[in-house]
Coordinates of C-alpha atoms in Angstrom, one line a residue:
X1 CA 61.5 112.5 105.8
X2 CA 61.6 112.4 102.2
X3 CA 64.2 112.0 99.4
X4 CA 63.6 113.9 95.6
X5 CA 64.0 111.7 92.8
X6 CA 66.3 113.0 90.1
X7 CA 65.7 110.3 87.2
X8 CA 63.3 107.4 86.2
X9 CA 65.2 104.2 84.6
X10 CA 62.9 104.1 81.0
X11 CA 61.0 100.8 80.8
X12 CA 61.2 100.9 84.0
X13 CA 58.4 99.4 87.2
X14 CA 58.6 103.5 88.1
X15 CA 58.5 104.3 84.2
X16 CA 54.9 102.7 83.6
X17 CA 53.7 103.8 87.0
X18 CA 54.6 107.1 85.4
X19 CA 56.4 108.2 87.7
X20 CA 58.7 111.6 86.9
X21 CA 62.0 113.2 87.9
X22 CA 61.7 116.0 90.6
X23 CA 58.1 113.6 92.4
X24 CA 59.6 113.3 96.0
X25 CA 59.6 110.2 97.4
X26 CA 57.9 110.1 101.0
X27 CA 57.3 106.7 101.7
X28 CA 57.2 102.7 100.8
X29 CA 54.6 101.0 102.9
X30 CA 53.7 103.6 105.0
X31 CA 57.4 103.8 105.9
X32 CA 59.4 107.1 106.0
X33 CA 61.8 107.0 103.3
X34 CA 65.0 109.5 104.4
X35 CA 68.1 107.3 102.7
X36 CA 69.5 104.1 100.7
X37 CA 69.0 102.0 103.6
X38 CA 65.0 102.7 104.4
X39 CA 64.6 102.8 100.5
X40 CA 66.7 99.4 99.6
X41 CA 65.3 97.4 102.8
X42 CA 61.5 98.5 102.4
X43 CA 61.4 98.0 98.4
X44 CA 62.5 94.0 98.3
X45 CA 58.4 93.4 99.7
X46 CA 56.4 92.2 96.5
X47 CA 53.7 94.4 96.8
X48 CA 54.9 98.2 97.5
X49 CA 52.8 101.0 98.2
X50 CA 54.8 104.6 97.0
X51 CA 53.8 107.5 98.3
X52 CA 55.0 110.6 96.8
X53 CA 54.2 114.4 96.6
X54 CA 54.2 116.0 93.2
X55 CA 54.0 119.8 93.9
X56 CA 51.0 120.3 95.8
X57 CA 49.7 116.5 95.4
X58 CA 50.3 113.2 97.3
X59 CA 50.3 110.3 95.2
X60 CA 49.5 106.3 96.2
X61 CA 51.0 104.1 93.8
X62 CA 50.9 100.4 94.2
X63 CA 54.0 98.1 92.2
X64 CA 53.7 94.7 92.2
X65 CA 56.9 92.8 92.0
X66 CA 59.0 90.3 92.7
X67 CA 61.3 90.8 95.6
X68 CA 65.2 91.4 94.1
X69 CA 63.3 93.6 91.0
X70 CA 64.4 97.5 91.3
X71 CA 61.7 100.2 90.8
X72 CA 64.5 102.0 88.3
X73 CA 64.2 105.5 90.5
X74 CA 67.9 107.4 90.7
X75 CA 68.4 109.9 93.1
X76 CA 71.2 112.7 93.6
X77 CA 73.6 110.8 95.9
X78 CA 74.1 107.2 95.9
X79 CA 72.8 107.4 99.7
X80 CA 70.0 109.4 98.7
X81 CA 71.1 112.3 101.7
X82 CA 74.3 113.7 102.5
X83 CA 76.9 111.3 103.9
X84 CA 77.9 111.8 107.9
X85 CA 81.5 112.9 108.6
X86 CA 83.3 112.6 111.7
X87 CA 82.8 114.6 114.4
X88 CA 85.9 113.4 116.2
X89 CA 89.4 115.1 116.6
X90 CA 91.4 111.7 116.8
X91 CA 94.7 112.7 117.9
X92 CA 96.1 110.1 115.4
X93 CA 93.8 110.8 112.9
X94 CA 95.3 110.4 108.9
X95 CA 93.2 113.6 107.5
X96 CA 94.8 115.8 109.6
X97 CA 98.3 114.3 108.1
X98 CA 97.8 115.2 104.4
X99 CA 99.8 117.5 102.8
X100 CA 98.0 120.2 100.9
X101 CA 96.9 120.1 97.2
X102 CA 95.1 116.7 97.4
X103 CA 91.9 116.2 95.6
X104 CA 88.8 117.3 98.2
X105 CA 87.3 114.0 98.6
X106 CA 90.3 112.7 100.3
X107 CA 89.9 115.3 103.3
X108 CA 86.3 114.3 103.9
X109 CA 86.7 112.6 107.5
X110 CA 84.0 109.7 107.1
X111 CA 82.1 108.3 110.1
X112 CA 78.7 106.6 108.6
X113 CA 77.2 103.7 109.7
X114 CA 75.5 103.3 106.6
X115 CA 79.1 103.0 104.7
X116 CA 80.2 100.4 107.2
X117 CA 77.4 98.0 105.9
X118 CA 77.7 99.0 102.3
X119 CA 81.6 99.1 101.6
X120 CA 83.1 98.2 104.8
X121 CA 84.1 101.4 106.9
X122 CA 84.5 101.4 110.2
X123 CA 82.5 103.6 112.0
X124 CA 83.2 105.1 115.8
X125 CA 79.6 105.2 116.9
X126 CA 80.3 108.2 118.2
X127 CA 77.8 110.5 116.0
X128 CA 74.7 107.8 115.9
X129 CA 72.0 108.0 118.3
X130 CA 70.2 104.9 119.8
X131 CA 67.4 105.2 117.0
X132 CA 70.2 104.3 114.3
X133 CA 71.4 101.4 116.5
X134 CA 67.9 100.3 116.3
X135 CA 67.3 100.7 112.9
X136 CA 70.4 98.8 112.3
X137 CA 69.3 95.8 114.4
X138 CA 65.3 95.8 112.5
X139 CA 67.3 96.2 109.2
X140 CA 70.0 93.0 110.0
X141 CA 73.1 95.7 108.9
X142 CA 75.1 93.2 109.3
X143 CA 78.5 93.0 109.9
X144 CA 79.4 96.4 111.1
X145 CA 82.8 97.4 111.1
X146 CA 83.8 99.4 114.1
X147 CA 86.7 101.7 115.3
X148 CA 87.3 101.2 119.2
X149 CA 90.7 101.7 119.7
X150 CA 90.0 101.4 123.7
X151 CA 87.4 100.1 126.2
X152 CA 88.5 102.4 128.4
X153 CA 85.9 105.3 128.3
X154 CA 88.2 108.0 129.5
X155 CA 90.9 106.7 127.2
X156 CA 89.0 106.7 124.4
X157 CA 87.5 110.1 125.0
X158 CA 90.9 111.6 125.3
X159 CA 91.8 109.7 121.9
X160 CA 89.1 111.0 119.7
X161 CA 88.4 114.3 121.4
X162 CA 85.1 113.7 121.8
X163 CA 83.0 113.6 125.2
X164 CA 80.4 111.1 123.4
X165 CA 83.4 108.6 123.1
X166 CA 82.7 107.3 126.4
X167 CA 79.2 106.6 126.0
X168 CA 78.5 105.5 122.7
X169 CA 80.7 102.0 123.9
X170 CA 77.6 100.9 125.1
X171 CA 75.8 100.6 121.5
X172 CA 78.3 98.0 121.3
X173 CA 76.4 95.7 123.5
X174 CA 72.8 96.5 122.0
X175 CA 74.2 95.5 118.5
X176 CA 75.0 92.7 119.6
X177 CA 72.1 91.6 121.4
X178 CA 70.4 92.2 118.8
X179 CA 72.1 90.2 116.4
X180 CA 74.3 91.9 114.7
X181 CA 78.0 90.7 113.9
X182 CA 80.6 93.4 114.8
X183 CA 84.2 93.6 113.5
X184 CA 86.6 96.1 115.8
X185 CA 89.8 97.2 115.2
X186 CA 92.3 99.2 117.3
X187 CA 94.8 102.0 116.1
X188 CA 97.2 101.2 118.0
X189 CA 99.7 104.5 119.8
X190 CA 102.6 103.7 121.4
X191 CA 102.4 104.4 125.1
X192 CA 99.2 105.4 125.1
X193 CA 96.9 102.5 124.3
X194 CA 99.2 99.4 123.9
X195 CA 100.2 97.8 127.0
X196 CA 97.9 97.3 130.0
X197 CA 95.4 99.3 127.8
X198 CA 95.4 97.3 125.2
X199 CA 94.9 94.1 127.8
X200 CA 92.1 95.4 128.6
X201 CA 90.5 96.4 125.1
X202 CA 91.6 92.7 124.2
X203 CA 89.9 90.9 127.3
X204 CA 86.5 93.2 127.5
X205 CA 86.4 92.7 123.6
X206 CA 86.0 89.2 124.2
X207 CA 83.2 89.3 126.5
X208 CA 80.7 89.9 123.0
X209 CA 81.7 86.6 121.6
X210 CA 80.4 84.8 119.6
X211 CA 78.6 88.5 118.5
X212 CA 82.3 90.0 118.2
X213 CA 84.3 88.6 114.3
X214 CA 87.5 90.2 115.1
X215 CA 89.9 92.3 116.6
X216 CA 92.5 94.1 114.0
X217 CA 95.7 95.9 115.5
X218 CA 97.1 98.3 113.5
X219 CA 99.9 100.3 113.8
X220 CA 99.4 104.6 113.5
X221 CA 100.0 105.6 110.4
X222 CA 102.1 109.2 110.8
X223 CA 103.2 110.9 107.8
X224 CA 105.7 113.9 107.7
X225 CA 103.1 116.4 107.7
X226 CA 101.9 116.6 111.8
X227 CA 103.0 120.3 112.2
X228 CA 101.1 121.7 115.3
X229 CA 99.3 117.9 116.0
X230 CA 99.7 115.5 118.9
X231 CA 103.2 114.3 119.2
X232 CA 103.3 110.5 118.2
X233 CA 105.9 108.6 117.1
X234 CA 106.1 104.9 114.9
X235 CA 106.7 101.8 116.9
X236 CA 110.1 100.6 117.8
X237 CA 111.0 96.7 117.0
X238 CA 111.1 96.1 120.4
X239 CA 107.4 97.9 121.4
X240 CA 106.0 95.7 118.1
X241 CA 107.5 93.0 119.8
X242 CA 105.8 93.4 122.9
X243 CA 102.2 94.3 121.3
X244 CA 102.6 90.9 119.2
X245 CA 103.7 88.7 122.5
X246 CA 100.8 90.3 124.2
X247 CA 98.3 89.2 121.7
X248 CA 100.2 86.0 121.4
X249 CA 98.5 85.5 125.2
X250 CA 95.0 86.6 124.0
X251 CA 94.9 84.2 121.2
X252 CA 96.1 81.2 122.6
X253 CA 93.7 81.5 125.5
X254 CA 90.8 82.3 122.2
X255 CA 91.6 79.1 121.4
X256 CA 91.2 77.0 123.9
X257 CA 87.8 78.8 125.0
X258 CA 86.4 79.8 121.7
X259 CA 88.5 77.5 118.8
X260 CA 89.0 81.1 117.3
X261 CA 91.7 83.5 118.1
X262 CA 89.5 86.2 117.5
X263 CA 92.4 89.2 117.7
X264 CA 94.7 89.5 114.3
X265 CA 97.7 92.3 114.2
X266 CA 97.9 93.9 110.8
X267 CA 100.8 92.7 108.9
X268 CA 102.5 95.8 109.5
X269 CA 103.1 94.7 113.2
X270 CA 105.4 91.8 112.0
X271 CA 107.1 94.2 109.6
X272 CA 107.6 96.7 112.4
X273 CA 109.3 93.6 114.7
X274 CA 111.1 91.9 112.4
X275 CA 109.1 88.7 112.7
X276 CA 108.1 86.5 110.1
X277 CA 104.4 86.9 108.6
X278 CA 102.5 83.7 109.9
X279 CA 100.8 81.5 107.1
X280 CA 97.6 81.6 105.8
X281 CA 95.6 79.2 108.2
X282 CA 96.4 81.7 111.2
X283 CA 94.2 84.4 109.5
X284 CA 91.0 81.7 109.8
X285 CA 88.6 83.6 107.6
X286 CA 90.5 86.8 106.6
X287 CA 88.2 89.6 108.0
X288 CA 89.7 92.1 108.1
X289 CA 91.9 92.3 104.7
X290 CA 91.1 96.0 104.2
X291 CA 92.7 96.6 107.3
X292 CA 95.7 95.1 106.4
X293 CA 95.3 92.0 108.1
X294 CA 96.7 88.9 106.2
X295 CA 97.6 90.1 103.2
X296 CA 100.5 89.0 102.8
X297 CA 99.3 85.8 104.1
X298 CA 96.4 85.1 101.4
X299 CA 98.6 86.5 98.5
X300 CA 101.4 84.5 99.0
X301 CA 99.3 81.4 99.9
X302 CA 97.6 82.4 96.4
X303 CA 100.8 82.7 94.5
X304 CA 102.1 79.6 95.5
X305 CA 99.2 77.6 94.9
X306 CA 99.3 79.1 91.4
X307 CA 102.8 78.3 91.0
X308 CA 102.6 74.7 91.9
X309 CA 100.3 74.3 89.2
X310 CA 102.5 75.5 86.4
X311 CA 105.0 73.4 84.3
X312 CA 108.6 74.3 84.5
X313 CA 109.9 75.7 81.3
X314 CA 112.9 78.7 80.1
X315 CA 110.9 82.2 79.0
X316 CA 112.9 84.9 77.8
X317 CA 110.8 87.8 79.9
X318 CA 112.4 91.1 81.4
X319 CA 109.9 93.0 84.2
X320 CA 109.5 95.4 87.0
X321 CA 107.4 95.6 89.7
X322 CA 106.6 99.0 92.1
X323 CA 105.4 98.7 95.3
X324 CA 105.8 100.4 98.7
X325 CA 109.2 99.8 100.1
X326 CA 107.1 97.5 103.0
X327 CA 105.9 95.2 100.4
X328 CA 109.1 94.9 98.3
X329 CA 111.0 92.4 100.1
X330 CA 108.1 90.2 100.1
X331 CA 107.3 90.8 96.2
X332 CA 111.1 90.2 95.8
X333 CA 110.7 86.8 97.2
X334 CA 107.6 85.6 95.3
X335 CA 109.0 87.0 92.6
X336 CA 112.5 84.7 93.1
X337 CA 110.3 81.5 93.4
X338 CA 108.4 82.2 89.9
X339 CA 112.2 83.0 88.2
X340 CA 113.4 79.9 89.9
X341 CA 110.4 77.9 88.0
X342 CA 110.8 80.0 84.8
X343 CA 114.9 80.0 83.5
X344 CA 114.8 83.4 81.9
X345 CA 112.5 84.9 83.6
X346 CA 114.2 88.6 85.1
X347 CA 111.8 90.3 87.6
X348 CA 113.0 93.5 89.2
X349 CA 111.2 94.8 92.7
X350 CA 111.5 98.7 93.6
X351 CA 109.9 99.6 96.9
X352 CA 109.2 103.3 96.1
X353 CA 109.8 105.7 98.7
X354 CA 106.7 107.9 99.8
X355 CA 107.7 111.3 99.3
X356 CA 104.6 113.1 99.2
X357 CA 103.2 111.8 102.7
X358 CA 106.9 111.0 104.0
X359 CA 107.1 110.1 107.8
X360 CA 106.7 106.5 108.5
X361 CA 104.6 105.7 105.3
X362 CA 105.6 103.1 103.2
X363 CA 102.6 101.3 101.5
X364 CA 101.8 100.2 98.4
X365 CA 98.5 102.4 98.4
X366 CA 99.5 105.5 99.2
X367 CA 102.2 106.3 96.6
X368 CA 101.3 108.4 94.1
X369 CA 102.2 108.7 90.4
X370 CA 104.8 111.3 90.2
X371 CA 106.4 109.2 93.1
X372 CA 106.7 106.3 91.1
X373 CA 108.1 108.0 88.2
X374 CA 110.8 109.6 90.4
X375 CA 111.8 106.5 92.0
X376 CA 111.9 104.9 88.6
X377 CA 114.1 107.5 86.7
X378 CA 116.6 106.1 84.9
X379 CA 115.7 102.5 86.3
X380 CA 115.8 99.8 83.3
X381 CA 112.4 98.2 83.8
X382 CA 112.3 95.7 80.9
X383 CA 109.1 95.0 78.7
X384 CA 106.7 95.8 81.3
X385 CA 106.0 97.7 85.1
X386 CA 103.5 96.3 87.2
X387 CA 102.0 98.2 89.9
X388 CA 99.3 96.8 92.1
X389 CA 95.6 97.9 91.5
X390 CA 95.4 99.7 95.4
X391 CA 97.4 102.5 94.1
X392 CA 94.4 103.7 92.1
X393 CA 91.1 105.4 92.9
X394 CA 89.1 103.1 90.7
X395 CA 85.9 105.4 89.9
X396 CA 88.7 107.3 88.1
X397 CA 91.7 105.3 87.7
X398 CA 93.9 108.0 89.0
X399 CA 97.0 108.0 91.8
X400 CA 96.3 109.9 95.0
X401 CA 97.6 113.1 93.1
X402 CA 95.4 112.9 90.0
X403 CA 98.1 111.4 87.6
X404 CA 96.6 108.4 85.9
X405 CA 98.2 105.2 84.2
X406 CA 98.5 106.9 80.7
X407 CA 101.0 110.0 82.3
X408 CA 102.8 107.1 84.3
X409 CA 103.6 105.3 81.0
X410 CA 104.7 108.3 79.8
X411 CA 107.3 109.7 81.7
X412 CA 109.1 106.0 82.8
X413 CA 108.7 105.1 78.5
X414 CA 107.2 101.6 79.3
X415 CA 104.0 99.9 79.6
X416 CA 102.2 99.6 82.7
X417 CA 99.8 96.7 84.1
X418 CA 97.8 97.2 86.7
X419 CA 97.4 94.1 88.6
X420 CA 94.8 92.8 91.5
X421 CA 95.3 91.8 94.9
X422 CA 95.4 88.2 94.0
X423 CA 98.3 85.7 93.7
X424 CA 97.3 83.9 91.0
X425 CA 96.5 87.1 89.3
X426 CA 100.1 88.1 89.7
X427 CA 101.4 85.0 88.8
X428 CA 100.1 85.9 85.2
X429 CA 100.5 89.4 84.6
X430 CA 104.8 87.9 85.8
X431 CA 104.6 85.5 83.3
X432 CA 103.1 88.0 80.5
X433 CA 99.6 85.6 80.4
X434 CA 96.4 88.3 80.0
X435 CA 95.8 92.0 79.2
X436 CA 97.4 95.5 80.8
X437 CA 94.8 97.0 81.9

């Protein structure tokens, strides 16, 4: 175990230990050194012993330091070793539904336990071994986001093609013994894990409290490009319905035993039946956001609150806003509330339909550029388009099919803001307040 470093920070604690590019790093206090975890949780002690090899040579340098101070060493990857991909063949699995042509970091099936803790992945546990649970539990990785979709171990196994499925259920219990806070979610298939299935998920979820956050149910996400893959279809009203009456159940008995009701359906679900989007104060702590899961709910909280705070007055103001067409009613309405407040104030919603994933996608953060510009053809969009920040990949700043802003602004002849998922973010870029991006 050992990791090569590629650069030294000049000035650095590294730099006056002389320390060079190419020197491998072996170990910190006698401790292996194989990635970003080992290397970020063994360098915060104050006095560090490096070893490293330098050709033929082992080196012992001691740092002194205080505990949040970096050594300055870069290395070739940000996780200092090659990131672990899935080894699953989820039959609902969104990789396997992306059209050709995309860039090649969006077919790159992630399943590291390490991004979990870092950026907030969920992780199936299915490729770690009981030596990375443990590692997890000395290091305090905590929360870690994982992907159960069923407690059912023959279930599961038939859901993510994989025989280690069943098994690996049980590192649920040792990382939670052992102190760690686990977020779940479950992909939710209709007919195949809803139901009694998901009763069950639900109930034996509940038995890691207070070690369990949360529970997110989300909806499959199917796109028109399942040729030769497992035949699933979207949810009907009527089966979203059903999957929100059932948690309904699970919640209210939360409550009463917990003061928590633990299990949150991604917004999608109330979409999907036609229900209304419950208010902020159901979400409790928001979780689970980059799942989906009260969105709506915190931006439109957000926007109000904003709102309230602002003095009615006329502004002569023409915009546009694109979004997915599941968002745009509920842009529409936020946007009616801030032209209500503002006489003058035009604000025009399109919810752009996804043409390059098609099927049943209709979100906000997977439309891509030359989308946008078709739906907008011809479309009088006033002073300024706003589109919201999840479209972009934000290491580059480009849509899902390499166009950026700049070729956006181009084709539909207007300026384009990129605005936030925040309310009160929103509220300003509406009211012209601020910079485009």
């Amino acid at each position: 175990m050992s990791v090569v470093i590629k650069g030294v920070e000049p000035g650095s604690l590294a730099a006056k230990k002389k320390i060079r590019p190419g020197d491998t790093l072996v170990a910190i206090n006698k401790n292996p050194i194989r990635d970003v975890l080992d290397y970020r949780f063994y360098m915060t002690s104050s006095l560090v012993d490096l070893h490293l090899r330098r050709d033929d040579k082992s080196l012992l340098l001691r740092v002194r330091k205080g505990e949040y101070d970096d050594l300055g060493l870069e290395f070739e990857t940000y996780l200092m070793d090659r990131q672990h991909t899935c080894r699953n063949k989820c039959l609902f699995c969104f990789v396997d539904q992306l059209p050709e042509g995309l860039r090649d970091s969006l077919y790159v099936k992630d399943d590291d336990s390490r991004m979990s803790f870092l950026f907030g992945n969920y992780v199936t546990l299915t490729n770690v071994t009981e030596e990375d649970i443990l590692r997890i539990i000395k290091m305090r990785l905590s929360p870690i986001n994982i992907s159960v979709h069923t407690t059912d171990p023959e279930l599961r196994v038939h859901m993510l093609k994989n025989p280690r499925a069943a098994d690996s259920l049980r590192f649920l219990s040792m990382l939670v013994r052992g102190g760690i806070r686990v977020n779940t979610q479950l992909v939710l298939c209709p007919g195949i894990n809803d139901g009694p299935a998901l009763e069950k998920s639900l109930w034996d979820l509940a038995g890691y409290w207070p070690g369990l956050g949360s529970i997110a149910l989300v909806p499959v996400g199917l796109t028109g490009h399942r040729e030769g893959l497992y035949p699933l279809r979207p949810y009907s009203r009527e089966e979203a319905r059903a999957v929100l009456a059932l948690t309904r159940r699970f919640q209210e008995e939360m409550l009463q035993k917990h003061g928590s009701r633990i299990a949150y359906p991604a917004d999608e679900f109330f979409l999907l039946a036609e229900e209304p989007i419950p208010e902020a104060d159901y979400y409790e702590d928001f979780e689970q956001l980059e799942d989906g899961v009260g969105l709506w709910a915190l931006l439109s909280q957000e926007f109000a609150d904003a709102l309230e705070a602002e003095v009615p007055r006329p502004l002569s103001r023409e915009i546009s806003i694109a979004t997915g067409t599941a968002a745009a009613p509920l842009l529409a309405s936020l946007a009616a509330l801030a032209q209500e407040k503002f006489p003058g104030l035009s604000v025009s919603v399109y919810g752009i339909p996804n043409r390059l994933f098609g099927g049943a996608v209709n979100v906000a953060g997977l439309l891509c550029g030359r989308d946008i510009a078709w739906g907008l053809a011809e479309k009088e969009l006033g002073e300024e388009l706003l589109i919201p920040s999840v479209m972009l990949r934000h290491e580059t700043d480009k849509f899902l099919d390499d166009t950026t802003v700049p070729w956006l602004e181009e084709q539909i002849v207007t300026p384009v803001r990129v605005v936030e998922n925040d309310g009160s973010q929103l509220l300003d870029a509406i009211l012209g307040r601020g910079r485009k991006r």
